[in-house]
Structure formats: structure tokens, C-alpha cells
PDB file of C-alpha atoms in Angstrom:
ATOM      1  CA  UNK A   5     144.995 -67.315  20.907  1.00  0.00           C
ATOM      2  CA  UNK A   6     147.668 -65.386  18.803  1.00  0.00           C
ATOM      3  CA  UNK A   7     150.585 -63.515  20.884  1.00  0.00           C
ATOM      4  CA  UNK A   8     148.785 -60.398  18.843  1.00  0.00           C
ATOM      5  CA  UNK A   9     145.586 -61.031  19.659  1.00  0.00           C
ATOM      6  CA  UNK A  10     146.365 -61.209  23.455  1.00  0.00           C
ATOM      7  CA  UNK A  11     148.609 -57.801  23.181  1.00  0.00           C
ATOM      8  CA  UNK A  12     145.563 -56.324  21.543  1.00  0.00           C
ATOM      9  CA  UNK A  13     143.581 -57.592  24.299  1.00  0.00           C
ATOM     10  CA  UNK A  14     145.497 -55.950  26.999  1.00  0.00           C
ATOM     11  CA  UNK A  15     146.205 -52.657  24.830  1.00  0.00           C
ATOM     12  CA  UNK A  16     142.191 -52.553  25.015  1.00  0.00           C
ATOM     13  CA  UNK A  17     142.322 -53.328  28.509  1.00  0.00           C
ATOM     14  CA  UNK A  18     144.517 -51.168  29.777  1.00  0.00           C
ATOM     15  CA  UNK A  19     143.472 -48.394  27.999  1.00  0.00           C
ATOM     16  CA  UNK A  20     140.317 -49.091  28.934  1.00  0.00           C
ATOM     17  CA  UNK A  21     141.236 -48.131  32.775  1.00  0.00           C
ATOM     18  CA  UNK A  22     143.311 -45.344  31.837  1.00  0.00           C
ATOM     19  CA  UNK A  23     140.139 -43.684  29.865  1.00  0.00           C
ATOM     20  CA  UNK A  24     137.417 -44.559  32.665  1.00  0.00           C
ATOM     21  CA  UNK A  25     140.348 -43.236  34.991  1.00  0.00           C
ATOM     22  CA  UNK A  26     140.786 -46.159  37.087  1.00  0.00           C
ATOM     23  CA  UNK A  27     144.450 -45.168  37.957  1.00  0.00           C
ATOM     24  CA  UNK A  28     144.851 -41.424  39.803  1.00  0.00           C
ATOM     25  CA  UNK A  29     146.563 -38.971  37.612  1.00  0.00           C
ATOM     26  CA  UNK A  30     150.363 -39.212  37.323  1.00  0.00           C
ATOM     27  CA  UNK A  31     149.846 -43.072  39.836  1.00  0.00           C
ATOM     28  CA  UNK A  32     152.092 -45.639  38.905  1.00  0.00           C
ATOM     29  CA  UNK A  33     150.866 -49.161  38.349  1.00  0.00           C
ATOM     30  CA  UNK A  34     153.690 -52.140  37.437  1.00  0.00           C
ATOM     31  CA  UNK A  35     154.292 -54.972  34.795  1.00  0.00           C
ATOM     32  CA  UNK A  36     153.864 -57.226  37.532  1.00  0.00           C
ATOM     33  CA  UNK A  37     150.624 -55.689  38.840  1.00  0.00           C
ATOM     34  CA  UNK A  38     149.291 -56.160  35.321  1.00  0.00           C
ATOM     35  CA  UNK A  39     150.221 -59.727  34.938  1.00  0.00           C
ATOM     36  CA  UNK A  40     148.003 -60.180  37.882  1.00  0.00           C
ATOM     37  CA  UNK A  41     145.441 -58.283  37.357  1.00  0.00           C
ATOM     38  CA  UNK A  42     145.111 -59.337  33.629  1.00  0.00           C
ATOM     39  CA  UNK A  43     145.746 -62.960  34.607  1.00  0.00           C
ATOM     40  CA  UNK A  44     148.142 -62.651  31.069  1.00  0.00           C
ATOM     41  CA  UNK A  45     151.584 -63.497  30.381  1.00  0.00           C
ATOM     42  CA  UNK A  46     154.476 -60.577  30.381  1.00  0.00           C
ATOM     43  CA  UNK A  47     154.994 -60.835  26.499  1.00  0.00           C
ATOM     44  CA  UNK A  48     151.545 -59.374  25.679  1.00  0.00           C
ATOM     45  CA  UNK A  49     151.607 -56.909  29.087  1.00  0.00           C
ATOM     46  CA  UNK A  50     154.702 -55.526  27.603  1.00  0.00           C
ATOM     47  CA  UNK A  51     153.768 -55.728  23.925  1.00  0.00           C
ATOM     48  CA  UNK A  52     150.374 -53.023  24.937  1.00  0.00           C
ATOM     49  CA  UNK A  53     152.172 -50.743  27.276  1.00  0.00           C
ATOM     50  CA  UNK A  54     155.151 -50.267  24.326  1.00  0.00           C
ATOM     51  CA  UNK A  55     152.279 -49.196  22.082  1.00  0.00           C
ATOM     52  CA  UNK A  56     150.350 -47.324  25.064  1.00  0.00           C
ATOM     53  CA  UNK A  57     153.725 -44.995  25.230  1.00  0.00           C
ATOM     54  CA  UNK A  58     153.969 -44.315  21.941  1.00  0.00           C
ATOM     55  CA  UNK A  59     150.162 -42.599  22.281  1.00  0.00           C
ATOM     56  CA  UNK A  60     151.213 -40.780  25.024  1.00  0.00           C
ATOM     57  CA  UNK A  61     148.832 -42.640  27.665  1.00  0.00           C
ATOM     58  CA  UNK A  62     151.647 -43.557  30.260  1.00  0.00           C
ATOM     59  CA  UNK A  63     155.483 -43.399  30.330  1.00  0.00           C
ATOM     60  CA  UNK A  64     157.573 -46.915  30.998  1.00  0.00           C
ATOM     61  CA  UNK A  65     160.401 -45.630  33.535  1.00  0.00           C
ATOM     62  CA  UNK A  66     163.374 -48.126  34.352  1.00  0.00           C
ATOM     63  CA  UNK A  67     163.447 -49.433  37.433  1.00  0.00           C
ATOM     64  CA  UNK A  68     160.558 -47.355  38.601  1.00  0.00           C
ATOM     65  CA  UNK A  69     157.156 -48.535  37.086  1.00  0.00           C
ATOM     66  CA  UNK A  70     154.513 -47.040  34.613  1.00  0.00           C
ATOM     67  CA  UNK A  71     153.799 -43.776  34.778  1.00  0.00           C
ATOM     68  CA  UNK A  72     150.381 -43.154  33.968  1.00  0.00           C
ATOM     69  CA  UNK A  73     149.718 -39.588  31.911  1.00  0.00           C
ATOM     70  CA  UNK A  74     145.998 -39.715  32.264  1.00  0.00           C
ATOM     71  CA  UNK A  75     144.192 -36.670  30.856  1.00  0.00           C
ATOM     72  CA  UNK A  76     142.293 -34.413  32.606  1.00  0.00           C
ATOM     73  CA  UNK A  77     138.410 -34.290  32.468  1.00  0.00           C
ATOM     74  CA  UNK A  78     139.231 -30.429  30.864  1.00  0.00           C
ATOM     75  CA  UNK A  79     141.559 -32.558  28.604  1.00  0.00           C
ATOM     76  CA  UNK A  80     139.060 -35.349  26.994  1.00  0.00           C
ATOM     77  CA  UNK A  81     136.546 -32.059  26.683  1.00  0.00           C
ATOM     78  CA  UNK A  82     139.104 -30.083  24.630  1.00  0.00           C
ATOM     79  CA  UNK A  83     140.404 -32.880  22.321  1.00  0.00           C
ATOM     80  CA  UNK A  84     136.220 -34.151  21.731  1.00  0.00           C
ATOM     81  CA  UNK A  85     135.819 -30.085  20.909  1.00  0.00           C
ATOM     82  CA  UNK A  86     138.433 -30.743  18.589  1.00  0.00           C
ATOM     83  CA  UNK A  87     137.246 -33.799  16.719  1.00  0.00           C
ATOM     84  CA  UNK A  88     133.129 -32.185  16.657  1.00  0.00           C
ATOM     85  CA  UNK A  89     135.694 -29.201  14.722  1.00  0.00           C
ATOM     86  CA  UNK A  90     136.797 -31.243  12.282  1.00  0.00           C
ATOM     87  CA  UNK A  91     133.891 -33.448  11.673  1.00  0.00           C
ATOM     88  CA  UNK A  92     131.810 -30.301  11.077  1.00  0.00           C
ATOM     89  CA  UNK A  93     134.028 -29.017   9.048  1.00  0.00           C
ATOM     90  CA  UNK A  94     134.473 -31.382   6.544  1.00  0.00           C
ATOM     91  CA  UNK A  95     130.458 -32.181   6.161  1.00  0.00           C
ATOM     92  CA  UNK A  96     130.886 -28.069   5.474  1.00  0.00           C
ATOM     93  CA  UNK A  97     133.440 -29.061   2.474  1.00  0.00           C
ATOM     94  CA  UNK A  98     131.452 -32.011   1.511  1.00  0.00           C
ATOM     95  CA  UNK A  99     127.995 -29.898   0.794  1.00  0.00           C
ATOM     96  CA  UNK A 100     127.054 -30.221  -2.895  1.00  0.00           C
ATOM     97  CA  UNK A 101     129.686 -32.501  -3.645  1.00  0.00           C
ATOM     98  CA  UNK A 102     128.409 -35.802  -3.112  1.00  0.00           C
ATOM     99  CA  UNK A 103     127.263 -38.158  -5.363  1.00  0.00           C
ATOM    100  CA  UNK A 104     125.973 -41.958  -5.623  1.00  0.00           C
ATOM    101  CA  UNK A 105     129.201 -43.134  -6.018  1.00  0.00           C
ATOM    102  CA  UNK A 106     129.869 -42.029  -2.490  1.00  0.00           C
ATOM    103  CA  UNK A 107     127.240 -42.825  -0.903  1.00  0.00           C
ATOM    104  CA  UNK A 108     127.541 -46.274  -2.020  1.00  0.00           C
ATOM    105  CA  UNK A 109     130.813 -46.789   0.049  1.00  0.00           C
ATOM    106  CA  UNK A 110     128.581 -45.161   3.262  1.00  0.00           C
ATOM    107  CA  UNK A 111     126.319 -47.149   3.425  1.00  0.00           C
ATOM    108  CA  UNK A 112     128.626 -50.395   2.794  1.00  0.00           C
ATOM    109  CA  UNK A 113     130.485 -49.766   5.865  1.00  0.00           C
ATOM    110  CA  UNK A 114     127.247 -49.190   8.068  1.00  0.00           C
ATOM    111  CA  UNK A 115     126.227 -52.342   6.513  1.00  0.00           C
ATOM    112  CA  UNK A 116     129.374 -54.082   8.197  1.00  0.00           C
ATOM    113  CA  UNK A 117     128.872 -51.824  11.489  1.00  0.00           C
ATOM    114  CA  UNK A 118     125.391 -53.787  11.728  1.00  0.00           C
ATOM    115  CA  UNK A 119     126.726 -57.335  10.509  1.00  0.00           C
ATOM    116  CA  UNK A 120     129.527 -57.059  13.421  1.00  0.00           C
ATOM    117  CA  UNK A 121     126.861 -55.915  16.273  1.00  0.00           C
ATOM    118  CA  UNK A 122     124.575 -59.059  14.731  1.00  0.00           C
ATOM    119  CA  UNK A 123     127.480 -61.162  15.301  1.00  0.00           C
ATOM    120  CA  UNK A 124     128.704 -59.315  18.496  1.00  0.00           C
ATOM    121  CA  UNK A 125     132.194 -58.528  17.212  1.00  0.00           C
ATOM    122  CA  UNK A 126     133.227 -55.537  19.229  1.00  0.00           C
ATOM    123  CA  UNK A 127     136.554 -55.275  17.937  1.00  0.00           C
ATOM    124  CA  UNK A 128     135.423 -55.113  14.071  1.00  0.00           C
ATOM    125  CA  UNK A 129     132.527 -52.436  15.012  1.00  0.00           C
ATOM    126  CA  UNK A 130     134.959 -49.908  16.520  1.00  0.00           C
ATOM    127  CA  UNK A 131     137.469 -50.224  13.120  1.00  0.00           C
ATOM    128  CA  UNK A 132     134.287 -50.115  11.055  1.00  0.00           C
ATOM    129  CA  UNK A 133     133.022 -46.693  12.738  1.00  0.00           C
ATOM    130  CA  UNK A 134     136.434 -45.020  12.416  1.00  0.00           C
ATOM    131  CA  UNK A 135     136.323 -46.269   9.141  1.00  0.00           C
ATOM    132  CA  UNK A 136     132.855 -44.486   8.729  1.00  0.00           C
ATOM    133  CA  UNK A 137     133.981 -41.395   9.752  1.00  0.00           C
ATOM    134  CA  UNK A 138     137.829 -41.404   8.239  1.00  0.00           C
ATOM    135  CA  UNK A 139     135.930 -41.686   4.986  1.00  0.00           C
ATOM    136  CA  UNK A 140     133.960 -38.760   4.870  1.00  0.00           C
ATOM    137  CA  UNK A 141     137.314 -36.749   5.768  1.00  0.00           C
ATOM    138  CA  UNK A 142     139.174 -38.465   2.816  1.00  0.00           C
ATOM    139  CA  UNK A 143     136.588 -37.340   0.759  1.00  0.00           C
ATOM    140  CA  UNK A 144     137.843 -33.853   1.528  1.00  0.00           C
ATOM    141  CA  UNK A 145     141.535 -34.782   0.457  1.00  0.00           C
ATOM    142  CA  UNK A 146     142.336 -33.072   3.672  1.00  0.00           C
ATOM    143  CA  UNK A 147     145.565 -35.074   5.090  1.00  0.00           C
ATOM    144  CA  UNK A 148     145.890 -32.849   8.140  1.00  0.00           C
ATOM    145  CA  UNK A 149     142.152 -33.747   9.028  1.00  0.00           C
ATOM    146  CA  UNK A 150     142.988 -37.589   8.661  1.00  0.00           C
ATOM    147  CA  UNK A 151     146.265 -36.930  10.935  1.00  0.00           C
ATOM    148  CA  UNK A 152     144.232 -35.324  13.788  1.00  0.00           C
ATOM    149  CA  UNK A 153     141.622 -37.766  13.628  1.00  0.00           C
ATOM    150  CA  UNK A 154     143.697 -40.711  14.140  1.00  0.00           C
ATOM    151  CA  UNK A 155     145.181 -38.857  16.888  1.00  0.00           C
ATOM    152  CA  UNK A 156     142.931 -37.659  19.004  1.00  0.00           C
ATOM    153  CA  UNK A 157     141.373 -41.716  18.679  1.00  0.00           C
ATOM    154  CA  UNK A 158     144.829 -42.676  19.650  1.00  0.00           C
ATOM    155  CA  UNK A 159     144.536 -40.235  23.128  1.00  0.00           C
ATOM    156  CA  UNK A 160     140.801 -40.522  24.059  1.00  0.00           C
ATOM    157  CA  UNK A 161     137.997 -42.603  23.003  1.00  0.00           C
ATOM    158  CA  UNK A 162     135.086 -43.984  24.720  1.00  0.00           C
ATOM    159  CA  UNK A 163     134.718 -47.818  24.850  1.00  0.00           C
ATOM    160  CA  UNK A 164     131.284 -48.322  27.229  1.00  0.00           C
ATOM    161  CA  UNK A 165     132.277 -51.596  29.661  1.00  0.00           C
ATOM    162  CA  UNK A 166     131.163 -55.014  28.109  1.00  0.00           C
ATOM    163  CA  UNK A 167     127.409 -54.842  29.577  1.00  0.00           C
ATOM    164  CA  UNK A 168     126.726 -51.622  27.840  1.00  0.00           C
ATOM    165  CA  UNK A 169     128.836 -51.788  24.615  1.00  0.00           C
ATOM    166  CA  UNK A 170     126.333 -52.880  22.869  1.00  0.00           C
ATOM    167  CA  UNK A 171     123.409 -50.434  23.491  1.00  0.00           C
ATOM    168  CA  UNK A 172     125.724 -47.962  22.610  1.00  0.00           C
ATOM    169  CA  UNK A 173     127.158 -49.064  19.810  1.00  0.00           C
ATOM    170  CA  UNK A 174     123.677 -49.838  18.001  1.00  0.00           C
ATOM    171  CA  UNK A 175     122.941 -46.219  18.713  1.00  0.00           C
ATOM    172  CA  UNK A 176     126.208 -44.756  17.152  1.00  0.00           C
ATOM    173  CA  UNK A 177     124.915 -46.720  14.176  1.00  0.00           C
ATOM    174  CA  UNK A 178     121.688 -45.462  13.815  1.00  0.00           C
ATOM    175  CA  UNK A 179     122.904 -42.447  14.370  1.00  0.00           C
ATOM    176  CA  UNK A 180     125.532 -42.843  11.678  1.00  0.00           C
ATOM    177  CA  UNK A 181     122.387 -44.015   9.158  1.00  0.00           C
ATOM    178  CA  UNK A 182     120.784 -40.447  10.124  1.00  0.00           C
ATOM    179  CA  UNK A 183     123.649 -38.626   9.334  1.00  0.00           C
ATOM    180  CA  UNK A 184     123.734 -40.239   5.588  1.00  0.00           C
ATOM    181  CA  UNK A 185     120.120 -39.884   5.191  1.00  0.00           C
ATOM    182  CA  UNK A 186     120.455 -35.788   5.689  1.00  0.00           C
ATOM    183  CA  UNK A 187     123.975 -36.203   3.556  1.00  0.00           C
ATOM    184  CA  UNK A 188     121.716 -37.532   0.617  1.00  0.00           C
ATOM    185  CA  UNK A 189     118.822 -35.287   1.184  1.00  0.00           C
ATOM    186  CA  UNK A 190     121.689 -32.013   1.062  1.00  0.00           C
ATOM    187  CA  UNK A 191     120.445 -30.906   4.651  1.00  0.00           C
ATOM    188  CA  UNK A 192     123.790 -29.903   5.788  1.00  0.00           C
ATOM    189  CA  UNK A 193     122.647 -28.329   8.525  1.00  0.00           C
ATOM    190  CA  UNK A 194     120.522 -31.736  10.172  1.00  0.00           C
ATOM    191  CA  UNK A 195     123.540 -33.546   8.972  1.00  0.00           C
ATOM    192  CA  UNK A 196     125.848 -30.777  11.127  1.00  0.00           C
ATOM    193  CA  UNK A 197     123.537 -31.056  14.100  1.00  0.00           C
ATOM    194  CA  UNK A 198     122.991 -34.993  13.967  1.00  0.00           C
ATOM    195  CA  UNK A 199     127.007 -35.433  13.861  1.00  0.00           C
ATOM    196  CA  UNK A 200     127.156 -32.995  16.963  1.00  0.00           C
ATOM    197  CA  UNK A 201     124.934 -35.203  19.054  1.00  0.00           C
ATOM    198  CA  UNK A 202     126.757 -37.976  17.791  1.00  0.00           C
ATOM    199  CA  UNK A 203     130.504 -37.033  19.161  1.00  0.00           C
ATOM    200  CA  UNK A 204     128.959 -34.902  21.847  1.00  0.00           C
ATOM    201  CA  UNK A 205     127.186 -38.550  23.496  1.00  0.00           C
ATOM    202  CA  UNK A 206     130.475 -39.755  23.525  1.00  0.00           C
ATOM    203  CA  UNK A 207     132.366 -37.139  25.216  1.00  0.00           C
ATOM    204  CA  UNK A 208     130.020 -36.969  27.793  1.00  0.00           C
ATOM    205  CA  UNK A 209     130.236 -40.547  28.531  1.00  0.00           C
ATOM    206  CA  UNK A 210     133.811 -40.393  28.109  1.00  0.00           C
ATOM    207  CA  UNK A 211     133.827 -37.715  30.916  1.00  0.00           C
ATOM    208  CA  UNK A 212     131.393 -39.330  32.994  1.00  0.00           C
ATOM    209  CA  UNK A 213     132.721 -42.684  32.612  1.00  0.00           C
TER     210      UNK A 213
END
């Protein structure tokens, strides 16, 4: 295996525990710690926690260990308030406007949400859905939208553990498939209340871990 596919691996890992709160707020935890826990090499452990700073996750302190900045259950509520905002908003902005040439796209990238489930390739569903729903916003031309998107992905998002992943994926893509169906029958308001389930099921598990 690649020295990036192993630094992705423990990125996902250890972000993993810092989501489903694993750590106590503000704990530390130690390079070492993670080579054992991980049972990977430092290159990799070092590799994910670089990138795991730069989100904002935990805070690499010299000679001290890794600080980790884990959100608050208030915290993951606020910033899934904010994404159900701006997913509402730009189905809103997207009423009347679409057109087969859209949808086309849509229901391309579901298509390749199934075909990774079918083939079990976690990795390539979760780029797939943010493609999903980064599309819709582009369709709005609305950068800032885009930009606090990718963010709030980048500080909380909930991956289910591997016997449960899934189950829930397959129902974030159904659900995705009822959201275009209401998008192509111009019920903005279904499609409005359908996306609200959708991010609202994943706060909640996000929360409840």
C-alpha cells in the first residue's frame, strides 16, 4: 500500500475517534500512542495529524503531545444547522431553473454512489456524495456556499463504524434519488423537507455517535 493511501487511512482513523469522541475534550493523545494503536508506521501517523491541524481537529504541541480540539455536542449541532441552511437555500435558488441537462449530471453521480456501495468502496461513496451535494450548490454560482460546505465537512462529518457504514450509506442514497425525483417534479417544498431529513439523520448520529 501507497505511503498516501496509509496517511489517508489514519487521517480517516483518527478522525474517526475525534468525531465519535473517543478522546475527552482538550485530552492529549501522542505520536507514539498512535503508532500503537494504529499498528502503522510514524510517516503516515504524522502525515494525518499535519492535515488534522490544518482542519482545526487537534493542535501538534512540541514536546508536549496532540492536543485534541474536539467540538462540543452544541458545536456539531450548530455547524449541521449551518449546512441544512445552506442546502435549503440553494434548492430555494435552484426552483424553476433546472433543466435536463442538469439532471443528467444528478443522476450520474448517484449512479456511481450505487456502483461504489455494489462494490463496497467506502472511500469512493463518501467523495461521490459530497460530490452530489457540491453540485447542486455550483449550480447556484454561489462560491461562498461551496467554501462553507467544504468546511464544515472538513470539521464534522459522520462516518457510521465499518458494521453499519453500509446501511447507512444505501439510505443517504435513496434518499439522495428522492430528493432528485421532487427536483424534477418542481416540488420544492418535498425536495426542502426530504434534504432536511437527510442532513438532520446525520447530525443526530453524529451527536449520538
Amino acid at each position: 500500500m501507497s505511503e498516501h493511501s496509509l496517511s489517508h487511512q489514519a487521517y480517516i482513523a483518527i478522525k474517526n475517534r475525534i468525531i465519535k469522541r473517543e478522546y475527552r475534550r482538550d485530552s492529549y493523545t501522542s505520536e507514539n500512542q498512535l503508532v500503537e494503536e494504529l499498528g502503522m508506521s510514524r510517516t503516515p501517523i504524522r502525515e494525518a495529524l499535519h492535515q488534522l491541524q490544518s482542519e482545526g481537529l487537534l493542535k501538534i504541541i512540541p514536546r508536549k503531545g496532540i492536543l485534541i480540539q474536539q467540538l462540543s455536542l452544541k458545536e456539531i449541532r450548530d455547524y449541521y444547522d449551518l449546512r441544512l441552511a445552506i442546502e435549503l437555500q440553494t434548492l430555494r435558488q435552484l426552483q424553476g431553473y433546472l433543466t435536463e441537462e442538469h439532471f443528467s449530471p444528478l443522476e450520474q453521480l448517484i449512479d456511481r454512489q450505487q456502483d461504489a456501495l455494489d462494490h463496497q468502496a467506502y472511500d469512493r461513496w463518501l467523495e461521490e456524495d459530497k460530490s452530489f451535494h457540491r453540485y447542486l450548490m455550483s449550480l447556484t454560482s454561489n462560491e461562498v456556499f461551496l467554501e462553507l460546505s467544504d468546511n464544515i465537512r472538513q470539521r464534522v462529518y459522520y462516518q457510521p463504524d465499518p458494521l453499519r457504514r453500509h446501511a447507512y450509506y444505501t439510505a443517504s442514497t435513496e434518499e439522495h434519488k428522492a430528493i432528485v425525483a421532487a427536483l424534477r417534479n418542481q416540488d420544492i417544498a418535498l425536495a426542502e423537507q426530504l434534504m432536511t431529513t437527510h442532513i438532520l439523520r446525520g447530525r443526530e448520529k453524529a451527536v449520538s455517535g
